[in-house]
PDB file of C-alpha atoms in Angstrom:
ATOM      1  CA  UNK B 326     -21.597   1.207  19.225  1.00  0.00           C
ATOM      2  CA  UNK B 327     -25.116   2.785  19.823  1.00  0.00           C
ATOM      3  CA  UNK B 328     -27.909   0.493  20.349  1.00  0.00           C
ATOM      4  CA  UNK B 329     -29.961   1.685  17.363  1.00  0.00           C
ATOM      5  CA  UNK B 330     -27.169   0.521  15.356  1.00  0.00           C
ATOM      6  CA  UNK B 331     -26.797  -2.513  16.862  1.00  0.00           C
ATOM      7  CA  UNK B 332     -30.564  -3.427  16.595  1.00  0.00           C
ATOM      8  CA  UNK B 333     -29.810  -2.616  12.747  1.00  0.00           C
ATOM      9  CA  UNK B 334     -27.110  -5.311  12.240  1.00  0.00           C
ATOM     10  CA  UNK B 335     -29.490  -8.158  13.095  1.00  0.00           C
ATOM     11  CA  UNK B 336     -31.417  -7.611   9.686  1.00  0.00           C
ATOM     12  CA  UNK B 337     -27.700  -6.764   8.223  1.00  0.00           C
ATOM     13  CA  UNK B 338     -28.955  -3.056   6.786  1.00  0.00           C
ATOM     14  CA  UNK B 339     -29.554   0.199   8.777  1.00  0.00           C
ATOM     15  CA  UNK B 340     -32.648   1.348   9.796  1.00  0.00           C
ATOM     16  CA  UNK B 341     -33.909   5.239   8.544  1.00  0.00           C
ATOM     17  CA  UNK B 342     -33.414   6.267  12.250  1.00  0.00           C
ATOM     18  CA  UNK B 343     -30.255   5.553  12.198  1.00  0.00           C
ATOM     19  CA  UNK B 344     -29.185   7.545   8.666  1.00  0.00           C
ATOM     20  CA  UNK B 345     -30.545  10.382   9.998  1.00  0.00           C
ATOM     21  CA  UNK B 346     -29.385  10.256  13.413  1.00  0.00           C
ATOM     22  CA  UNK B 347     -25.886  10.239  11.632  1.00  0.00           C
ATOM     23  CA  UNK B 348     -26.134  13.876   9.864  1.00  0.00           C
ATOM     24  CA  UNK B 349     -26.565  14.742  13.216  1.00  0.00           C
ATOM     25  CA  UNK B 350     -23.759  12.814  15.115  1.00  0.00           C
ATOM     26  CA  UNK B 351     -20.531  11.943  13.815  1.00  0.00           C
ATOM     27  CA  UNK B 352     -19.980   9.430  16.562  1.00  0.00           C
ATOM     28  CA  UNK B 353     -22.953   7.498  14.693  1.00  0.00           C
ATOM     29  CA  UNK B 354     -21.690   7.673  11.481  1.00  0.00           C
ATOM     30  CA  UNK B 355     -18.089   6.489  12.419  1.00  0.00           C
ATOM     31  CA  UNK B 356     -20.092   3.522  13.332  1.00  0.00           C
ATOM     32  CA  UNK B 357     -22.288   3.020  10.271  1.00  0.00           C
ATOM     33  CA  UNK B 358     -18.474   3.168   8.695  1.00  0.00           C
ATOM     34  CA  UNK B 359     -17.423   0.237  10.842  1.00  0.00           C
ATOM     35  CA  UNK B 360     -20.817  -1.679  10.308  1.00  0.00           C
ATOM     36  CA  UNK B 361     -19.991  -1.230   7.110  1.00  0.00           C
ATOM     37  CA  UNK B 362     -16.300  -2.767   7.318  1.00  0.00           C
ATOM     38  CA  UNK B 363     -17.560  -5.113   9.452  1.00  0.00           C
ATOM     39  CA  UNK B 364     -20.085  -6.587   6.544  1.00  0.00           C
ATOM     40  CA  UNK B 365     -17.037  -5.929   3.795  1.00  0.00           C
ATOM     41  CA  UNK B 366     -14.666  -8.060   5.799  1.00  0.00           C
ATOM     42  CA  UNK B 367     -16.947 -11.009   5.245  1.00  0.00           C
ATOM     43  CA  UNK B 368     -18.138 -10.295   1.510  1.00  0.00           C
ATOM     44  CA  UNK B 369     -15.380  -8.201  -0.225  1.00  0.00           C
ATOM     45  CA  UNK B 370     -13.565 -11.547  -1.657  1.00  0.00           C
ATOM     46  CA  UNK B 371     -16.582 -11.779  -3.643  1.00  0.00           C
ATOM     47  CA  UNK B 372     -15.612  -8.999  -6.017  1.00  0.00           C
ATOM     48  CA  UNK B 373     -12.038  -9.884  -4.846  1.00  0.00           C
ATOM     49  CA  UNK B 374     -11.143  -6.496  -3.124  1.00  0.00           C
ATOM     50  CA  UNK B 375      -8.819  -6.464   0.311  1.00  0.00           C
ATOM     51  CA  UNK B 376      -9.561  -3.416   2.527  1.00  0.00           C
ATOM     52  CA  UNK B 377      -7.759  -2.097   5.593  1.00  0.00           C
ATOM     53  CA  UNK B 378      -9.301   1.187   7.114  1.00  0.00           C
ATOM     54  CA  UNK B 379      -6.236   3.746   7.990  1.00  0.00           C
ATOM     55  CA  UNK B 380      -5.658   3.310  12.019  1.00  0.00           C
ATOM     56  CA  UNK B 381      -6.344   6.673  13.350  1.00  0.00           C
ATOM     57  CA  UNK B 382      -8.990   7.614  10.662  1.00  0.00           C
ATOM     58  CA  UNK B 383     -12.182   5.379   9.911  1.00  0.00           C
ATOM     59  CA  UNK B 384     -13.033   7.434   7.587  1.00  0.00           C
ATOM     60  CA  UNK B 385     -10.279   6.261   4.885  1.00  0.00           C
ATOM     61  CA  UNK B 386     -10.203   2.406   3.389  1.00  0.00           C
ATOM     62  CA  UNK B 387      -7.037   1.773   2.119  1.00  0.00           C
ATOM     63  CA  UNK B 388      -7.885  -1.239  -0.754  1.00  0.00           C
ATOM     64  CA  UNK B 389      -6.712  -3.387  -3.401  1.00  0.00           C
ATOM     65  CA  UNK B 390      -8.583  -4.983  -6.347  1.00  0.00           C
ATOM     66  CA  UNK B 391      -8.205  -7.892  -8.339  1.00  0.00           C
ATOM     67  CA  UNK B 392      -9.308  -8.160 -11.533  1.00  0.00           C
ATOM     68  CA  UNK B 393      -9.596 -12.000 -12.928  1.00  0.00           C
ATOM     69  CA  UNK B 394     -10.620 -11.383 -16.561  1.00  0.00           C
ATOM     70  CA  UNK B 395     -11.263  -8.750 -19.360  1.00  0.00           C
ATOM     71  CA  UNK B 396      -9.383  -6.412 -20.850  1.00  0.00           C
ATOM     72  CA  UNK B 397      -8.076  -5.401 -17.584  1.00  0.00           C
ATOM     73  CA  UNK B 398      -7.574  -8.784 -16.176  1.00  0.00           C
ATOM     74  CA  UNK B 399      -4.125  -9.732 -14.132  1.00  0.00           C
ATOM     75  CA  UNK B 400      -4.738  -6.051 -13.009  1.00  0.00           C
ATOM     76  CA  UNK B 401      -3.673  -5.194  -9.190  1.00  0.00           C
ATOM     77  CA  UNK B 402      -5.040  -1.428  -8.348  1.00  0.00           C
ATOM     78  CA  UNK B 403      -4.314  -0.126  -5.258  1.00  0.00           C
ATOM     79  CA  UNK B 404      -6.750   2.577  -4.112  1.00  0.00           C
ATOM     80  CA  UNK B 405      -8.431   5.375  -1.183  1.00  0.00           C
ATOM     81  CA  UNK B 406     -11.779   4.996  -0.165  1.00  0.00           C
ATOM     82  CA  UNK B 407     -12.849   8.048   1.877  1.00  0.00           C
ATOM     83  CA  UNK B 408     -16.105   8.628   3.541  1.00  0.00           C
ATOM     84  CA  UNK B 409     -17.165  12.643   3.156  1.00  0.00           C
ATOM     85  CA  UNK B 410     -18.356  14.208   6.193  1.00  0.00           C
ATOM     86  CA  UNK B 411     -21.552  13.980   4.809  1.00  0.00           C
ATOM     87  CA  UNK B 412     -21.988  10.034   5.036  1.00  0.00           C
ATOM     88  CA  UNK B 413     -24.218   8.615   4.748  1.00  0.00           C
ATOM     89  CA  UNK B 414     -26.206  10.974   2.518  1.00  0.00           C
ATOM     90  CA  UNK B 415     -23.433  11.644   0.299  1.00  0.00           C
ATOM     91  CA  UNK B 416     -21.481   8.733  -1.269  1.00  0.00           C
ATOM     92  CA  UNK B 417     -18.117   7.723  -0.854  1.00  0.00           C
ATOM     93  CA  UNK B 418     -15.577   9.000  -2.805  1.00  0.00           C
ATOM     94  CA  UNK B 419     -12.663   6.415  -4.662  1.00  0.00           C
ATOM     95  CA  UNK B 420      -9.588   7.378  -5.860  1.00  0.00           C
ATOM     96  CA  UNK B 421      -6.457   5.153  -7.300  1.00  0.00           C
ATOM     97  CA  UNK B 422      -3.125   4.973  -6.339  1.00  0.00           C
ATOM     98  CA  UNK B 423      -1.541   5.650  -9.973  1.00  0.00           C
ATOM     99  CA  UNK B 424      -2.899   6.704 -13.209  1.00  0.00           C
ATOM    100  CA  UNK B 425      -5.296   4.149 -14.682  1.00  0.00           C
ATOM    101  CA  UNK B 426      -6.804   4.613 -18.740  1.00  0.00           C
ATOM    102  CA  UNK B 427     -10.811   4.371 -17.892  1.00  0.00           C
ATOM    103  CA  UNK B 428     -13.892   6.692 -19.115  1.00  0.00           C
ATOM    104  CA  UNK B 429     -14.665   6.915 -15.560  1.00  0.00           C
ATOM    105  CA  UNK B 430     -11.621   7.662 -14.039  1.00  0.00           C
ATOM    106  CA  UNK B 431     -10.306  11.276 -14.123  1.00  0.00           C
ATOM    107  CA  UNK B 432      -6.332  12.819 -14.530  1.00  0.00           C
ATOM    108  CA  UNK B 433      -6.228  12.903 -10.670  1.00  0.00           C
ATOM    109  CA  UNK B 434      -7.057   8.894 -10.536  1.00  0.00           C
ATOM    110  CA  UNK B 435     -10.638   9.912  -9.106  1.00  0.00           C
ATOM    111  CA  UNK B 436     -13.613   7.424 -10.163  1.00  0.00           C
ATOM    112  CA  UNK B 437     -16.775   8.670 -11.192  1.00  0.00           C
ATOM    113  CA  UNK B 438     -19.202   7.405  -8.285  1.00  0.00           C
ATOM    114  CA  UNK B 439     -22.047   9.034  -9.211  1.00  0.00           C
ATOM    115  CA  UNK B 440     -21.975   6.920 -13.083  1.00  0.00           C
ATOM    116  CA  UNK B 441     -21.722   3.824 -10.786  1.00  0.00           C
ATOM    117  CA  UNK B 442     -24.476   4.938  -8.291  1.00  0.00           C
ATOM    118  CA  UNK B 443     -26.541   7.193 -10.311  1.00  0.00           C
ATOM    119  CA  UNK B 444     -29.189   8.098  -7.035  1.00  0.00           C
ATOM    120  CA  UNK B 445     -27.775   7.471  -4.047  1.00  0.00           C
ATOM    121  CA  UNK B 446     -30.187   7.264  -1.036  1.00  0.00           C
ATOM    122  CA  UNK B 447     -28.317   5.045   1.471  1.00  0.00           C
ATOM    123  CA  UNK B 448     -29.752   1.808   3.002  1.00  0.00           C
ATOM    124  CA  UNK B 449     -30.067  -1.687   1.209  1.00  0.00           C
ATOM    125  CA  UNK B 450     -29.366  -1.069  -2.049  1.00  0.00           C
ATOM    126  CA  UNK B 451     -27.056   1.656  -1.609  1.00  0.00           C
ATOM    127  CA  UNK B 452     -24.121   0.382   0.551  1.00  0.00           C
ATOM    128  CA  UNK B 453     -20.299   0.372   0.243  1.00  0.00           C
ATOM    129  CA  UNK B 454     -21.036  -2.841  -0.580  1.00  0.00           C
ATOM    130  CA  UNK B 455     -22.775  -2.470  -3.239  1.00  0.00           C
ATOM    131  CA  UNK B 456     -20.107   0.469  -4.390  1.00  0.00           C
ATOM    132  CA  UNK B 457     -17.266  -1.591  -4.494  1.00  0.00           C
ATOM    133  CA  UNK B 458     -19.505  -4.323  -6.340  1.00  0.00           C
ATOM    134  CA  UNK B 459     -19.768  -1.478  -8.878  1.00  0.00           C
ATOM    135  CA  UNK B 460     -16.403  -0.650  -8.976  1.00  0.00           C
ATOM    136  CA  UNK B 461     -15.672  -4.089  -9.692  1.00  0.00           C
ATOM    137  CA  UNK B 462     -17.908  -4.361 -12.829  1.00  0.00           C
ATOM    138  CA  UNK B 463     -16.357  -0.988 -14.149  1.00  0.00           C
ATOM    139  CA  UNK B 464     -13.723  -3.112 -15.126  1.00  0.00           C
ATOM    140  CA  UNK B 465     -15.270  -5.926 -17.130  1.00  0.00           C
ATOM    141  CA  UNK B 466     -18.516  -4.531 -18.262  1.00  0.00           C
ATOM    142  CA  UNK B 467     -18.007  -2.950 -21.571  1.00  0.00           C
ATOM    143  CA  UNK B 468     -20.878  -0.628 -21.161  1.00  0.00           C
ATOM    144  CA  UNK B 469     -18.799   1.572 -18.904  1.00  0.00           C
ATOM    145  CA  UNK B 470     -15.967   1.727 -21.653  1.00  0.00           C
ATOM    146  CA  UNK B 471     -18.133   3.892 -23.890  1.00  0.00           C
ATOM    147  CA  UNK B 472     -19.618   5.931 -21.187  1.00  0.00           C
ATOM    148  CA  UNK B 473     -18.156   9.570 -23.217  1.00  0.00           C
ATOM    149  CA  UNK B 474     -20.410  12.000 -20.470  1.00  0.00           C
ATOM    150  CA  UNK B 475     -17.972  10.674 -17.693  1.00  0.00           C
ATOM    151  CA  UNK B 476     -14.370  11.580 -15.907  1.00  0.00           C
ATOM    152  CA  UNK B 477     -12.586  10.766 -19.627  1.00  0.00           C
ATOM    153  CA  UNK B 478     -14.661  11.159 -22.738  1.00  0.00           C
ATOM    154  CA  UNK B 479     -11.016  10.413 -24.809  1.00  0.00           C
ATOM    155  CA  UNK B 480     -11.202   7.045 -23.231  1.00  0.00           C
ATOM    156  CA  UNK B 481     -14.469   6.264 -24.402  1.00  0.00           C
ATOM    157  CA  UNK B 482     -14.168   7.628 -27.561  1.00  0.00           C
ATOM    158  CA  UNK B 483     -10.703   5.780 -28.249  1.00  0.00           C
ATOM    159  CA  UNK B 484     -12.539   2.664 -26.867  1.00  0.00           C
ATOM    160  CA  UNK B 485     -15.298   3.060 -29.966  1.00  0.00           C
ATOM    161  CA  UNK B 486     -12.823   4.443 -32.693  1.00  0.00           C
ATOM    162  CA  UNK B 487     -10.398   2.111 -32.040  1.00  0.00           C
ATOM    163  CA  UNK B 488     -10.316  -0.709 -29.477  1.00  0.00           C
ATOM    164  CA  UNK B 489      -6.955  -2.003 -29.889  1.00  0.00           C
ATOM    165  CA  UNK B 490      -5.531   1.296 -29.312  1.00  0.00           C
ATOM    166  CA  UNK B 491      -7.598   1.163 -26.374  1.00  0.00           C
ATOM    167  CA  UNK B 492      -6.573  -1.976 -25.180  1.00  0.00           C
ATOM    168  CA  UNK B 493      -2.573  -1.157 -25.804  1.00  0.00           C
ATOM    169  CA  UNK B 494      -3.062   1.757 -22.986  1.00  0.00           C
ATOM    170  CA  UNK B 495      -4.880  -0.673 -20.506  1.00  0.00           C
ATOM    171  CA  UNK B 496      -2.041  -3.142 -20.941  1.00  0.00           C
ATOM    172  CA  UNK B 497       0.178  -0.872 -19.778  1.00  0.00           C
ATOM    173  CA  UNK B 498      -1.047  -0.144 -16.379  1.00  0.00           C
ATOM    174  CA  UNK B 499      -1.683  -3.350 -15.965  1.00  0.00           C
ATOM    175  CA  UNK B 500       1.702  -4.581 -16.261  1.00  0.00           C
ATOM    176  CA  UNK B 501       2.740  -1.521 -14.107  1.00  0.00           C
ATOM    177  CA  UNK B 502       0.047  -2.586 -11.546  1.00  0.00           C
ATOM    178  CA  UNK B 503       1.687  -5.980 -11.421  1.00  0.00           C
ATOM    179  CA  UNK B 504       5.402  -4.131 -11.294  1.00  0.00           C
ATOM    180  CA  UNK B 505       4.181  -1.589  -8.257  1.00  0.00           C
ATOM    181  CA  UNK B 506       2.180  -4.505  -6.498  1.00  0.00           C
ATOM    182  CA  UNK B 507       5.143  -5.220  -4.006  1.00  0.00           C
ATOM    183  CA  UNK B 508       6.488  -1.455  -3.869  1.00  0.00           C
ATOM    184  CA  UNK B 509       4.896  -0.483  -0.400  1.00  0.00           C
ATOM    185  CA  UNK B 510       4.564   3.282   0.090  1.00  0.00           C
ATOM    186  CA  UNK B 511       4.344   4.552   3.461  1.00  0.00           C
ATOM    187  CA  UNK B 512       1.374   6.863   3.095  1.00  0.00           C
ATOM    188  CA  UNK B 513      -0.548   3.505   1.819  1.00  0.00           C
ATOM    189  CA  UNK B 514      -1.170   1.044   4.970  1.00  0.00           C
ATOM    190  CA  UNK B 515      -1.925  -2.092   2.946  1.00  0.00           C
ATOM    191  CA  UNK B 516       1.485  -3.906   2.354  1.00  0.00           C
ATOM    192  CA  UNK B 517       1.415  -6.411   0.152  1.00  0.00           C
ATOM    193  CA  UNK B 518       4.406  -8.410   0.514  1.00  0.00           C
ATOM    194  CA  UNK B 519       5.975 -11.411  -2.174  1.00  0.00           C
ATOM    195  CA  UNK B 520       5.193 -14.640  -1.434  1.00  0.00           C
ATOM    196  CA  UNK B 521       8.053 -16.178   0.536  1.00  0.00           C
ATOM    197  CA  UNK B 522       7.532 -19.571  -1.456  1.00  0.00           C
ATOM    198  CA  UNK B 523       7.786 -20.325  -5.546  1.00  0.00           C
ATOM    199  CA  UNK B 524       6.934 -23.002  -7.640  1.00  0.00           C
ATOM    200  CA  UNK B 525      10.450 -23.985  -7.505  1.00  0.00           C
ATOM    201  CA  UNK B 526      10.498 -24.061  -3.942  1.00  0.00           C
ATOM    202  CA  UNK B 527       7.746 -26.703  -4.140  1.00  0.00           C
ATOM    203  CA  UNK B 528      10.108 -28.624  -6.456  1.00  0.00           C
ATOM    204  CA  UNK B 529      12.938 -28.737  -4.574  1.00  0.00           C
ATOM    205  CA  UNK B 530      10.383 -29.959  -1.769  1.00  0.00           C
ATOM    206  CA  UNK B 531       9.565 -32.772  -3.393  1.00  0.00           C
ATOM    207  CA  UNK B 532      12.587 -33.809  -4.539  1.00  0.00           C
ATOM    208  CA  UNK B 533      14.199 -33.948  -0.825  1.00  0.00           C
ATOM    209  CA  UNK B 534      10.900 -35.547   0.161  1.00  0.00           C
ATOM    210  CA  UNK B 535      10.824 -38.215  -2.252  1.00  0.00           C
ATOM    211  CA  UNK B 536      14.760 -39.046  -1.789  1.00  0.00           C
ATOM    212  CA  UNK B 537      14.098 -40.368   1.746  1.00  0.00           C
ATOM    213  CA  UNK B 538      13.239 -43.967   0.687  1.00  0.00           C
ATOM    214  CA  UNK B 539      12.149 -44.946   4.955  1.00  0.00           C
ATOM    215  CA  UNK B 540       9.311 -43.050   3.935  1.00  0.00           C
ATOM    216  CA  UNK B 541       5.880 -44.338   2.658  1.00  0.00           C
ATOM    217  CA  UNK B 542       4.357 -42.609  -0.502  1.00  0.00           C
ATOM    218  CA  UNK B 543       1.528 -41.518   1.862  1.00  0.00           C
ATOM    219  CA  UNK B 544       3.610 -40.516   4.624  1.00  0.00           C
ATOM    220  CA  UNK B 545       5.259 -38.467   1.076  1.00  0.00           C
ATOM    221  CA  UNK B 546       2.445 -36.865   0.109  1.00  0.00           C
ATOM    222  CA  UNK B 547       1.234 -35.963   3.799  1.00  0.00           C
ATOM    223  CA  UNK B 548       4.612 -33.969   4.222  1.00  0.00           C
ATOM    224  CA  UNK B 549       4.596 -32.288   1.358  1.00  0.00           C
ATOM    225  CA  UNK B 550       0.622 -30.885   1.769  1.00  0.00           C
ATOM    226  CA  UNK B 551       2.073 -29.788   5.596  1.00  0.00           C
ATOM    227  CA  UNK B 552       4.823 -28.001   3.963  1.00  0.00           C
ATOM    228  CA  UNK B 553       2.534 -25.899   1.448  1.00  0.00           C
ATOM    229  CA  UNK B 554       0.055 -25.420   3.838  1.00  0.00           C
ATOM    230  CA  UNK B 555       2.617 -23.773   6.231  1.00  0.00           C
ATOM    231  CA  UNK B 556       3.763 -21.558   3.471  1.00  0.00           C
ATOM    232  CA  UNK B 557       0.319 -20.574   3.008  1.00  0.00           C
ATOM    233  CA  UNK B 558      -0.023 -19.655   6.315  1.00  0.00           C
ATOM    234  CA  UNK B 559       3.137 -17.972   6.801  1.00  0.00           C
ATOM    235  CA  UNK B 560       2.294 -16.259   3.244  1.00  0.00           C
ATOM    236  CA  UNK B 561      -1.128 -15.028   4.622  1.00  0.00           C
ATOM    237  CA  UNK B 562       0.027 -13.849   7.988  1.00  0.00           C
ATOM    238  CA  UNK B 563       2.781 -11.762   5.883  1.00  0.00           C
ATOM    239  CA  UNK B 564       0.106  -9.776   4.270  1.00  0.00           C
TER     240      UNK B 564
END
């Protein structure tokens, strides 16, 4: 990595030099990407998002999001994120895995960026970070579900007219979110796998545990918190 860009990361934003040193260089703005991954890796849980960035391209984010409440809450979307050739002037560009009912998402799953980021000029305030903290409010503020100049004026205007309709076609590809979590394609490098344990699993657990009457209710409860905590473990390396 080039030193201007490491003299950036102490302040944890890039410097102008740098942004403009990368319309020149692609080796600099392959780095920019990874300084960027590099600060997601440590803040994307916050707007619960996983990303993986494709092996032999840096340039695409392979990504899940999470979405813990609204109308499209218990939704699990997979998506791209691809960085134009152009970064970091121009701004990354999201698309979903599968067809998603949204005023800013288009027929070809493609989100409208620019509604998110209306001027982007890259550096503190305009960051994949702050992108992906955008895409995560798409979902659960309600001013976006009106937005009728967007990718999918029909959505918007079903979403005034009539909001149950509205909600009916979200609840759809949310259940089909949670049905294609687990279904891994090959083209799509972030495999989510089942958990290998269940709430029953648990059960039966602590049933065997608590049969074994040589054993001390702490010495109980101490094996069963090792046993979850190495399905946990097992569960996270899985993923």
């Amino acid at each position: 990595m080039n030193d201007l860009l490491l003299h950036s990361q102490s302040s944890n934003y890039l410097t102008e030099e740098v942004i403009n040193q990368a319309a020149k260089d692609p080796e600099t703005r392959n780095n920019i990407i990874k300084f960027e991954y590099k600060l997601l890796s440590v803040y994307a849980h916050k707007f619960s998002i996983i990303l993986l960035p494709k092996t032999e391209q840096i340039t695409e984010w392979h990504g899940l999001i999470s979405i813990s409440y609204g109308l499209y809450a218990k939704g699990k979307f997979k998506f791209l994120l691809n960085f134009p050739k152009t970064f970091p002037e121009s701004i990354p560009k999201i698309r979903f895995l599968y067809p998603l009912f949204h005023p800013l998402i288009d027929e070809y799953n493609n989100v409208d960026v620019d509604t998110l980021i209306p001027k982007w000029k890259y550096g503190q305030d305009c960051m994949v970070y702050n992108l992906l903290n955008k895409l995560y409010e798409m979902f659960i503020d309600v001013s976006y579900y009106d937005c009728v100049t967007s990718f999918n004026p029909r959505a918007a205007q079903l979403f005034s007219n009539d909001i149950n309709s509205y909600a009916e076609e979200v609840k759809k590809q949310v259940a089909y979110s949670e049905q294609q979590l687990y279904e891994n394609r090959d083209d799509f490098i972030l495999k989510i796998k089942e958990p290998i344990y269940n709430t029953q699993t648990i059960l039966q657990k602590l049933q065997d545990i608590n049969s074994q009457k040589n054993l001390s209710f702490d010495q109980k409860k101490k094996d069963l918190l090792n046993f979850i905590l190495q399905q946990s473990k097992q569960n996270n390396l899985s993923q």
